[in-house]
């Protein structure tokens, strides 16, 4: 995947993940960063359980990235704010 595709996937996954975890976004840049990190984490987790990780810019990869972004956001809130919402 190109870097632009990772940024787009990260932005969408970070935005959706932020809405699921705390009902408000973390800001455009942080949503992108947490979404891209979430895509990597989601891909790793899915690979560990025997499923395919991020495969490109498609719906399956978006689901994987959103799940990873949710995991990353929960950990982010635990570390930065002290509580998960």
Short mmCIF file of C-alpha atoms in Angstrom, two decimals:
data_model
loop_
_atom_site.label_atom_id
_atom_site.label_comp_id
_atom_site.label_asym_id
_atom_site.label_seq_id
_atom_site.Cartn_x
_atom_site.Cartn_y
_atom_site.Cartn_z
CA UNK A 1 0.00 0.00 0.00
CA UNK A 2 1.18 3.51 -0.72
CA UNK A 3 1.78 6.00 2.04
CA UNK A 4 -1.25 8.00 0.90
CA UNK A 5 -3.46 4.91 1.21
CA UNK A 6 -2.12 4.29 4.74
CA UNK A 7 -2.91 7.90 5.69
CA UNK A 8 -6.44 7.68 4.29
CA UNK A 9 -7.06 4.32 5.96
CA UNK A 10 -5.54 5.67 9.19
CA UNK A 11 -7.68 8.80 9.13
CA UNK A 12 -10.91 6.88 8.62
CA UNK A 13 -10.00 4.15 11.14
CA UNK A 14 -8.81 6.70 13.71
CA UNK A 15 -11.97 8.78 13.32
CA UNK A 16 -14.28 5.76 13.63
CA UNK A 17 -12.25 4.36 16.52
CA UNK A 18 -12.35 7.70 18.34
CA UNK A 19 -16.11 7.89 17.95
CA UNK A 20 -16.50 4.35 19.32
CA UNK A 21 -14.15 4.80 22.28
CA UNK A 22 -14.90 8.30 23.52
CA UNK A 23 -17.61 9.82 21.29
CA UNK A 24 -15.33 12.65 20.13
CA UNK A 25 -12.28 12.72 17.94
CA UNK A 26 -8.80 13.30 19.25
CA UNK A 27 -8.02 15.85 16.55
CA UNK A 28 -7.14 15.34 12.90
CA UNK A 29 -3.42 14.63 13.30
CA UNK A 30 -3.79 12.38 16.35
CA UNK A 31 -6.68 10.51 14.68
CA UNK A 32 -4.44 9.82 11.67
CA UNK A 33 -1.48 8.71 13.79
CA UNK A 34 -3.56 6.51 16.09
CA UNK A 35 -5.43 5.11 13.08
CA UNK A 36 -2.23 4.17 11.23
CA UNK A 37 -0.78 2.65 14.41
CA UNK A 38 -4.12 0.91 14.91
CA UNK A 39 -3.97 -0.51 11.39
CA UNK A 40 -0.56 -1.98 12.14
CA UNK A 41 -1.71 -3.31 15.54
CA UNK A 42 -4.92 -4.70 14.03
CA UNK A 43 -2.97 -6.39 11.24
CA UNK A 44 -0.60 -7.91 13.80
CA UNK A 45 -3.45 -9.13 16.01
CA UNK A 46 -5.36 -10.62 13.09
CA UNK A 47 -2.19 -12.38 11.88
CA UNK A 48 -1.64 -13.81 15.37
CA UNK A 49 -5.12 -15.35 15.28
CA UNK A 50 -4.62 -16.81 11.80
CA UNK A 51 -6.59 -14.26 9.76
CA UNK A 52 -5.30 -11.89 7.11
CA UNK A 53 -4.21 -8.45 8.29
CA UNK A 54 -4.48 -5.23 6.31
CA UNK A 55 -4.63 -6.25 2.64
CA UNK A 56 -5.12 -2.91 0.89
CA UNK A 57 -7.59 -0.09 0.74
CA UNK A 58 -10.82 -2.10 1.14
CA UNK A 59 -13.62 -2.70 3.64
CA UNK A 60 -11.92 -5.71 5.28
CA UNK A 61 -8.77 -3.70 5.91
CA UNK A 62 -10.86 -0.86 7.30
CA UNK A 63 -12.50 -3.24 9.79
CA UNK A 64 -9.08 -4.58 10.81
CA UNK A 65 -7.73 -1.04 11.17
CA UNK A 66 -10.74 0.14 13.20
CA UNK A 67 -10.41 -2.80 15.61
CA UNK A 68 -6.71 -2.03 15.96
CA UNK A 69 -7.45 1.69 16.43
CA UNK A 70 -9.93 0.88 19.20
CA UNK A 71 -7.29 -1.21 20.98
CA UNK A 72 -4.71 1.58 20.57
CA UNK A 73 -7.16 4.26 21.72
CA UNK A 74 -8.09 2.32 24.86
CA UNK A 75 -4.39 1.91 25.68
CA UNK A 76 -3.80 5.59 24.84
CA UNK A 77 -6.53 6.67 27.26
CA UNK A 78 -5.21 4.37 29.97
CA UNK A 79 -1.71 5.83 29.65
CA UNK A 80 -2.46 9.50 28.97
CA UNK A 81 -5.62 10.15 30.95
CA UNK A 82 -5.40 7.38 33.51
CA UNK A 83 -8.81 5.89 32.68
CA UNK A 84 -10.47 4.20 29.71
CA UNK A 85 -13.83 5.62 28.69
#
